[in-house]
mmCIF file of C-alpha atoms in Angstrom:
data_model
loop_
_atom_site.group_PDB
_atom_site.id
_atom_site.type_symbol
_atom_site.label_atom_id
_atom_site.label_comp_id
_atom_site.label_asym_id
_atom_site.label_seq_id
_atom_site.Cartn_x
_atom_site.Cartn_y
_atom_site.Cartn_z
ATOM 1 C CA MET A 1 12.958 9.679 -15.334
ATOM 2 C CA ASN A 2 16.358 9.886 -16.372
ATOM 3 C CA THR A 3 19.499 9.298 -14.396
ATOM 4 C CA ALA A 4 20.301 12.816 -13.225
ATOM 5 C CA GLN A 5 16.520 12.809 -11.680
ATOM 6 C CA ILE A 6 16.807 9.900 -10.090
ATOM 7 C CA ASN A 7 20.184 10.707 -8.457
ATOM 8 C CA THR A 8 18.927 13.565 -7.414
ATOM 9 C CA ALA A 9 15.616 12.463 -5.971
ATOM 10 C CA ALA A 10 14.947 12.681 -2.175
ATOM 11 C CA PRO A 11 14.744 8.977 -0.847
ATOM 12 C CA THR A 12 10.920 8.226 -0.076
ATOM 13 C CA PRO A 13 10.744 8.846 3.915
ATOM 14 C CA ARG A 14 9.825 5.624 6.069
ATOM 15 C CA SER A 15 6.375 5.271 7.184
ATOM 16 C CA LEU A 16 4.744 2.548 9.623
ATOM 17 C CA ALA A 17 3.794 0.543 6.229
ATOM 18 C CA ASP A 18 7.236 -0.093 5.694
ATOM 19 C CA PHE A 19 7.411 -2.171 8.737
ATOM 20 C CA GLY A 20 4.211 -4.090 7.957
ATOM 21 C CA LEU A 21 1.997 -1.832 9.820
ATOM 22 C CA VAL A 22 -0.929 -0.779 7.741
ATOM 23 C CA ASP A 23 -3.877 -1.676 9.933
ATOM 24 C CA LEU A 24 -4.064 1.259 12.555
ATOM 25 C CA THR A 25 -6.630 -0.330 14.717
ATOM 26 C CA LYS A 26 -4.082 -3.331 15.868
ATOM 27 C CA VAL A 27 -2.515 -0.336 17.833
ATOM 28 C CA SER A 28 -2.846 -1.805 21.537
ATOM 29 C CA CYS A 29 -1.193 0.803 23.744
ATOM 30 C CA ALA A 30 1.464 3.586 23.328
ATOM 31 C CA SER A 31 3.686 5.454 25.863
ATOM 32 C CA PHE A 32 5.398 8.517 26.062
ATOM 33 C CA TYR A 33 7.695 10.394 28.331
ATOM 34 C CA ILE A 34 9.953 13.258 28.576
ATOM 35 C CA ASP A 35 13.663 13.480 30.106
ATOM 36 C CA ALA A 36 15.101 17.164 30.766
ATOM 37 C CA ILE A 37 19.069 17.048 29.865
ATOM 38 C CA THR A 38 20.507 20.028 31.520
ATOM 39 C CA GLY A 39 23.485 21.776 29.800
ATOM 40 C CA PRO A 40 24.046 25.365 28.640
ATOM 41 C CA LYS A 41 20.427 25.128 27.095
ATOM 42 C CA ILE A 42 17.909 22.605 28.061
ATOM 43 C CA THR A 43 17.186 19.843 25.900
ATOM 44 C CA PHE A 44 14.362 17.448 26.147
ATOM 45 C CA ARG A 45 14.801 13.563 25.385
ATOM 46 C CA GLU A 46 11.503 12.259 24.135
ATOM 47 C CA VAL A 47 10.680 8.739 24.268
ATOM 48 C CA GLY A 48 7.614 7.174 22.478
ATOM 49 C CA THR A 49 6.783 3.548 22.228
ATOM 50 C CA VAL A 50 3.940 2.132 20.226
ATOM 51 C CA TYR A 51 2.481 -1.642 20.293
ATOM 52 C CA PHE A 52 0.895 -3.463 17.634
ATOM 53 C CA ASP A 53 -0.739 -6.337 18.556
ATOM 54 C CA ASP A 54 -1.907 -9.080 15.540
ATOM 55 C CA HIS A 55 -3.277 -11.910 17.518
ATOM 56 C CA GLU A 56 -4.236 -13.584 14.098
ATOM 57 C CA ASN A 57 -0.997 -13.947 13.020
ATOM 58 C CA GLN A 58 0.851 -14.258 16.421
ATOM 59 C CA ARG A 59 2.843 -11.069 16.254
ATOM 60 C CA ARG A 60 3.710 -7.904 17.884
ATOM 61 C CA VAL A 61 5.638 -5.237 16.664
ATOM 62 C CA VAL A 62 7.067 -2.609 18.926
ATOM 63 C CA LEU A 63 8.359 0.847 17.613
ATOM 64 C CA HIS A 64 10.563 2.846 20.120
ATOM 65 C CA LEU A 65 11.551 6.115 18.949
ATOM 66 C CA THR A 66 14.031 8.605 21.030
ATOM 67 C CA VAL A 67 14.451 12.089 19.869
ATOM 68 C CA GLU A 68 16.037 15.139 21.169
ATOM 69 C CA THR A 69 14.130 18.357 21.069
ATOM 70 C CA LYS A 70 14.641 22.301 22.117
ATOM 71 C CA LYS A 71 11.958 24.790 22.809
ATOM 72 C CA ARG A 72 11.091 27.222 20.086
ATOM 73 C CA GLY A 73 8.215 29.394 20.854
ATOM 74 C CA ASN A 74 5.669 27.511 22.518
ATOM 75 C CA LYS A 75 6.522 24.297 20.805
ATOM 76 C CA LYS A 76 9.174 21.590 20.848
ATOM 77 C CA VAL A 77 11.357 21.125 17.833
ATOM 78 C CA LEU A 78 13.917 18.203 16.873
ATOM 79 C CA VAL A 79 17.668 19.287 17.721
ATOM 80 C CA PRO A 80 18.823 19.396 13.893
ATOM 81 C CA ASP A 81 22.169 17.590 14.675
ATOM 82 C CA SER A 82 20.907 14.825 16.796
ATOM 83 C CA ILE A 83 20.857 11.552 16.276
ATOM 84 C CA PRO A 84 17.300 9.894 16.712
ATOM 85 C CA ARG A 85 17.413 6.403 17.665
ATOM 86 C CA PHE A 86 14.682 4.124 16.348
ATOM 87 C CA ILE A 87 14.231 0.407 17.714
ATOM 88 C CA VAL A 88 11.711 -2.124 16.001
ATOM 89 C CA SER A 89 11.106 -5.376 17.715
ATOM 90 C CA ASN A 90 9.191 -8.399 16.223
ATOM 91 C CA LEU A 91 7.735 -10.770 18.771
ATOM 92 C CA SER A 92 6.023 -14.070 17.570
ATOM 93 C CA GLY A 93 3.703 -15.950 19.560
ATOM 94 C CA TYR A 94 1.443 -15.210 22.215
ATOM 95 C CA ASP A 95 1.032 -17.181 25.354
ATOM 96 C CA PRO A 96 -2.548 -16.511 26.537
ATOM 97 C CA LEU A 97 -2.048 -18.555 29.690
ATOM 98 C CA LYS A 98 0.710 -16.241 30.803
ATOM 99 C CA ASN A 99 -0.370 -13.193 28.750
ATOM 100 C CA ILE A 100 2.876 -12.453 27.313
ATOM 101 C CA TRP A 101 4.315 -12.097 23.945
ATOM 102 C CA GLY A 102 7.551 -13.444 22.339
ATOM 103 C CA SER A 103 6.886 -17.422 23.236
ATOM 104 C CA GLY A 104 7.903 -18.196 19.495
ATOM 105 C CA GLY A 105 10.832 -15.815 19.344
ATOM 106 C CA HIS A 106 11.888 -12.320 19.557
ATOM 107 C CA GLU A 107 13.914 -10.152 16.848
ATOM 108 C CA GLU A 108 15.320 -6.591 17.232
ATOM 109 C CA SER A 109 16.716 -4.365 15.125
ATOM 110 C CA ASN A 110 17.865 -0.522 15.426
ATOM 111 C CA VAL A 111 16.950 1.781 12.126
ATOM 112 C CA GLU A 112 18.786 4.470 11.045
ATOM 113 C CA LEU A 113 16.541 7.375 10.744
ATOM 114 C CA THR A 114 17.244 10.905 9.336
ATOM 115 C CA VAL A 115 16.150 13.951 11.752
ATOM 116 C CA GLU A 116 13.106 14.464 9.363
ATOM 117 C CA GLU A 117 11.921 10.886 9.180
ATOM 118 C CA ALA A 118 12.279 10.809 13.324
ATOM 119 C CA ALA A 119 9.800 14.127 13.072
ATOM 120 C CA ALA A 120 7.432 12.328 10.601
ATOM 121 C CA PHE A 121 7.399 9.300 13.178
ATOM 122 C CA ARG A 122 7.012 11.175 16.056
ATOM 123 C CA GLN A 123 3.925 13.171 14.388
ATOM 124 C CA GLN A 124 2.530 9.559 13.562
ATOM 125 C CA PHE A 125 2.960 8.580 17.423
ATOM 126 C CA GLU A 126 1.254 11.732 18.489
ATOM 127 C CA ALA A 127 -1.699 11.163 16.224
ATOM 128 C CA LEU A 128 -1.843 7.486 17.169
ATOM 129 C CA ARG A 129 -2.090 8.553 20.805
ATOM 130 C CA ALA A 130 -4.619 11.288 20.313
ATOM 131 C CA GLY A 131 -7.008 8.864 19.346
ATOM 132 C CA MET A 132 -6.633 6.829 22.517
ATOM 133 C CA VAL A 133 -7.337 7.077 26.467
ATOM 134 C CA LYS A 134 -4.519 8.112 28.627
ATOM 135 C CA GLU A 135 -4.189 5.800 31.759
ATOM 136 C CA LYS A 136 -4.712 8.152 34.925
ATOM 137 C CA ASN A 137 -1.349 9.467 36.316
ATOM 138 C CA LEU A 138 0.843 7.541 34.036
ATOM 139 C CA TRP A 139 2.562 7.628 30.701
ATOM 140 C CA THR A 140 0.273 5.140 28.989
ATOM 141 C CA TRP A 141 -2.255 5.316 26.415
ATOM 142 C CA TYR A 142 -4.887 2.538 25.600
ATOM 143 C CA ARG A 143 -7.323 1.868 22.987
ATOM 144 C CA SER A 144 -10.842 3.058 24.022
ATOM 145 C CA ASP A 145 -12.327 -0.384 23.381
ATOM 146 C CA LEU A 146 -9.810 -2.290 25.714
ATOM 147 C CA ALA A 147 -11.072 -3.247 29.356
ATOM 148 C CA LEU A 148 -7.944 -1.336 30.559
ATOM 149 C CA ALA A 149 -8.933 1.935 29.088
ATOM 150 C CA SER A 150 -12.087 1.917 30.888
ATOM 151 C CA GLN A 151 -10.523 1.132 34.018
ATOM 152 C CA SER A 152 -8.245 3.752 33.558
ATOM 153 C CA ALA A 153 -10.672 6.703 32.694
ATOM 154 C CA ALA A 154 -12.641 5.739 35.935
#
Protein backbone atom coordinates (compact mmCIF):
# COMPACT_ATOMS: atom_id res chain seq x y z
CA MET A 1 0.00 0.00 0.00
CA ASN A 2 1.43 3.40 -0.94
CA THR A 3 1.07 6.69 0.93
CA ALA A 4 -1.86 7.91 -1.19
CA GLN A 5 -3.78 4.69 -0.53
CA ILE A 6 -3.11 4.91 3.21
CA ASN A 7 -4.28 8.53 3.40
CA THR A 8 -7.47 7.84 1.44
CA ALA A 9 -8.28 4.51 3.05
CA ALA A 10 -11.29 4.63 5.35
CA PRO A 11 -10.49 3.89 8.99
CA THR A 12 -11.58 0.47 10.17
CA PRO A 13 -14.83 0.80 12.11
CA ARG A 14 -14.58 -0.19 15.75
CA SER A 15 -16.21 -3.32 17.06
CA LEU A 16 -16.85 -4.95 20.42
CA ALA A 17 -13.44 -6.66 20.14
CA ASP A 18 -11.77 -3.22 20.33
CA PHE A 19 -13.01 -3.02 23.92
CA GLY A 20 -11.72 -6.48 24.81
CA LEU A 21 -15.09 -8.15 24.29
CA VAL A 22 -14.37 -11.20 22.17
CA ASP A 23 -16.34 -13.86 24.06
CA LEU A 24 -19.99 -12.88 23.56
CA THR A 25 -21.12 -15.63 25.93
CA LYS A 26 -20.06 -13.29 28.75
CA VAL A 27 -23.01 -10.98 28.05
CA SER A 28 -25.07 -11.14 31.21
CA CYS A 29 -27.87 -8.71 30.39
CA ALA A 30 -28.90 -5.84 28.16
CA SER A 31 -31.39 -3.00 28.29
CA PHE A 32 -33.04 -0.86 25.64
CA TYR A 33 -35.60 1.91 25.61
CA ILE A 34 -36.81 4.70 23.34
CA ASP A 35 -37.84 8.27 24.14
CA ALA A 36 -39.73 10.40 21.62
CA ILE A 37 -38.45 13.96 21.20
CA THR A 38 -41.11 16.26 19.81
CA GLY A 39 -40.32 19.05 17.42
CA PRO A 40 -41.16 19.90 13.81
CA LYS A 41 -40.67 16.17 13.15
CA ILE A 42 -40.57 13.40 15.71
CA THR A 43 -37.09 12.18 16.59
CA PHE A 44 -36.47 9.15 18.76
CA ARG A 45 -33.67 8.81 21.29
CA GLU A 46 -32.67 5.15 21.52
CA VAL A 47 -30.64 4.06 24.52
CA GLY A 48 -29.03 0.63 24.60
CA THR A 49 -26.79 -0.84 27.28
CA VAL A 50 -24.96 -4.17 27.28
CA TYR A 51 -23.25 -5.73 30.32
CA PHE A 52 -20.31 -8.13 29.89
CA ASP A 53 -19.33 -10.04 33.05
CA ASP A 54 -15.97 -11.81 33.29
CA HIS A 55 -16.03 -13.43 36.74
CA GLU A 56 -12.70 -15.20 36.20
CA ASN A 57 -10.88 -11.90 35.67
CA GLN A 58 -13.09 -9.94 38.11
CA ARG A 59 -14.11 -7.47 35.38
CA ARG A 60 -17.41 -6.04 34.14
CA VAL A 61 -17.59 -3.91 31.00
CA VAL A 62 -20.69 -1.82 30.41
CA LEU A 63 -21.31 -0.31 26.97
CA HIS A 64 -23.93 2.46 26.84
CA LEU A 65 -25.00 3.79 23.42
CA THR A 66 -27.38 6.69 22.79
CA VAL A 67 -28.42 7.55 19.22
CA GLU A 68 -31.10 9.65 17.57
CA THR A 69 -33.31 8.08 14.92
CA LYS A 70 -36.17 9.02 12.62
CA LYS A 71 -38.76 6.81 10.97
CA ARG A 72 -38.21 6.08 7.29
CA GLY A 73 -40.90 3.76 6.01
CA ASN A 74 -41.31 1.00 8.58
CA LYS A 75 -37.79 1.19 10.00
CA LYS A 76 -35.80 3.67 12.03
CA VAL A 77 -32.58 5.16 10.68
CA LEU A 78 -29.97 7.24 12.45
CA VAL A 79 -30.19 11.00 12.02
CA PRO A 80 -27.19 11.84 9.78
CA ASP A 81 -26.13 15.03 11.59
CA SER A 82 -26.66 13.67 15.11
CA ILE A 83 -23.86 13.08 17.58
CA PRO A 84 -23.95 9.56 19.02
CA ARG A 85 -22.99 9.12 22.66
CA PHE A 86 -20.98 6.05 23.63
CA ILE A 87 -19.82 5.45 27.20
CA VAL A 88 -17.57 2.56 28.21
CA SER A 89 -17.40 1.66 31.90
CA ASN A 90 -14.89 -0.81 33.31
CA LEU A 91 -15.61 -2.14 36.78
CA SER A 92 -13.05 -4.29 38.53
CA GLY A 93 -13.76 -6.57 41.44
CA TYR A 94 -16.93 -8.46 42.25
CA ASP A 95 -18.22 -8.78 45.79
CA PRO A 96 -20.37 -11.93 45.93
CA LEU A 97 -21.66 -11.16 49.42
CA LYS A 98 -23.11 -7.83 48.35
CA ASN A 99 -23.67 -8.97 44.73
CA ILE A 100 -22.08 -5.79 43.32
CA TRP A 101 -19.41 -4.98 40.74
CA GLY A 102 -16.80 -2.28 41.16
CA SER A 103 -15.44 -3.10 44.60
CA GLY A 104 -11.91 -2.90 43.13
CA GLY A 105 -12.43 0.28 41.13
CA HIS A 106 -14.38 1.95 38.38
CA GLU A 107 -13.24 3.68 35.21
CA GLU A 108 -15.49 5.41 32.67
CA SER A 109 -14.70 6.98 29.32
CA ASN A 110 -16.62 8.68 26.52
CA VAL A 111 -15.77 7.34 23.07
CA GLU A 112 -16.37 9.45 19.99
CA LEU A 113 -18.14 7.54 17.24
CA THR A 114 -19.13 8.37 13.71
CA VAL A 115 -22.79 7.89 12.81
CA GLU A 116 -21.77 4.82 10.78
CA GLU A 117 -19.94 3.27 13.76
CA ALA A 118 -22.92 4.02 15.99
CA ALA A 119 -25.21 2.29 13.47
CA ALA A 120 -22.93 -0.78 13.50
CA PHE A 121 -22.91 -0.92 17.33
CA ARG A 122 -26.68 -0.46 17.37
CA GLN A 123 -27.03 -3.51 15.10
CA GLN A 124 -24.62 -5.53 17.26
CA PHE A 125 -26.63 -4.64 20.38
CA GLU A 126 -29.86 -5.69 18.60
CA ALA A 127 -28.27 -9.00 17.57
CA LEU A 128 -27.17 -9.67 21.16
CA ARG A 129 -30.67 -8.94 22.51
CA ALA A 130 -32.19 -11.22 19.85
CA GLY A 131 -30.54 -14.22 21.52
CA MET A 132 -31.72 -13.28 25.00
CA VAL A 133 -34.93 -13.53 27.04
CA LYS A 134 -36.85 -10.28 27.64
CA GLU A 135 -37.99 -9.54 31.14
CA LYS A 136 -41.78 -9.38 31.24
CA ASN A 137 -43.16 -5.81 30.91
CA LEU A 138 -39.71 -4.21 31.32
CA TRP A 139 -36.82 -3.08 29.12
CA THR A 140 -34.27 -5.69 30.23
CA TRP A 141 -33.01 -8.86 28.53
CA TYR A 142 -31.10 -11.72 30.20
CA ARG A 143 -29.12 -14.69 28.92
CA SER A 144 -31.43 -17.68 28.71
CA ASP A 145 -29.28 -19.71 31.13
CA LEU A 146 -29.52 -17.17 33.95
CA ALA A 147 -32.03 -17.71 36.76
CA LEU A 148 -33.53 -14.23 36.20
CA ALA A 149 -34.40 -15.14 32.62
CA SER A 150 -36.38 -18.21 33.64
CA GLN A 151 -38.25 -16.16 36.27
CA SER A 152 -39.04 -13.45 33.68
CA ALA A 153 -40.44 -15.90 31.16
CA ALA A 154 -42.81 -17.43 33.73
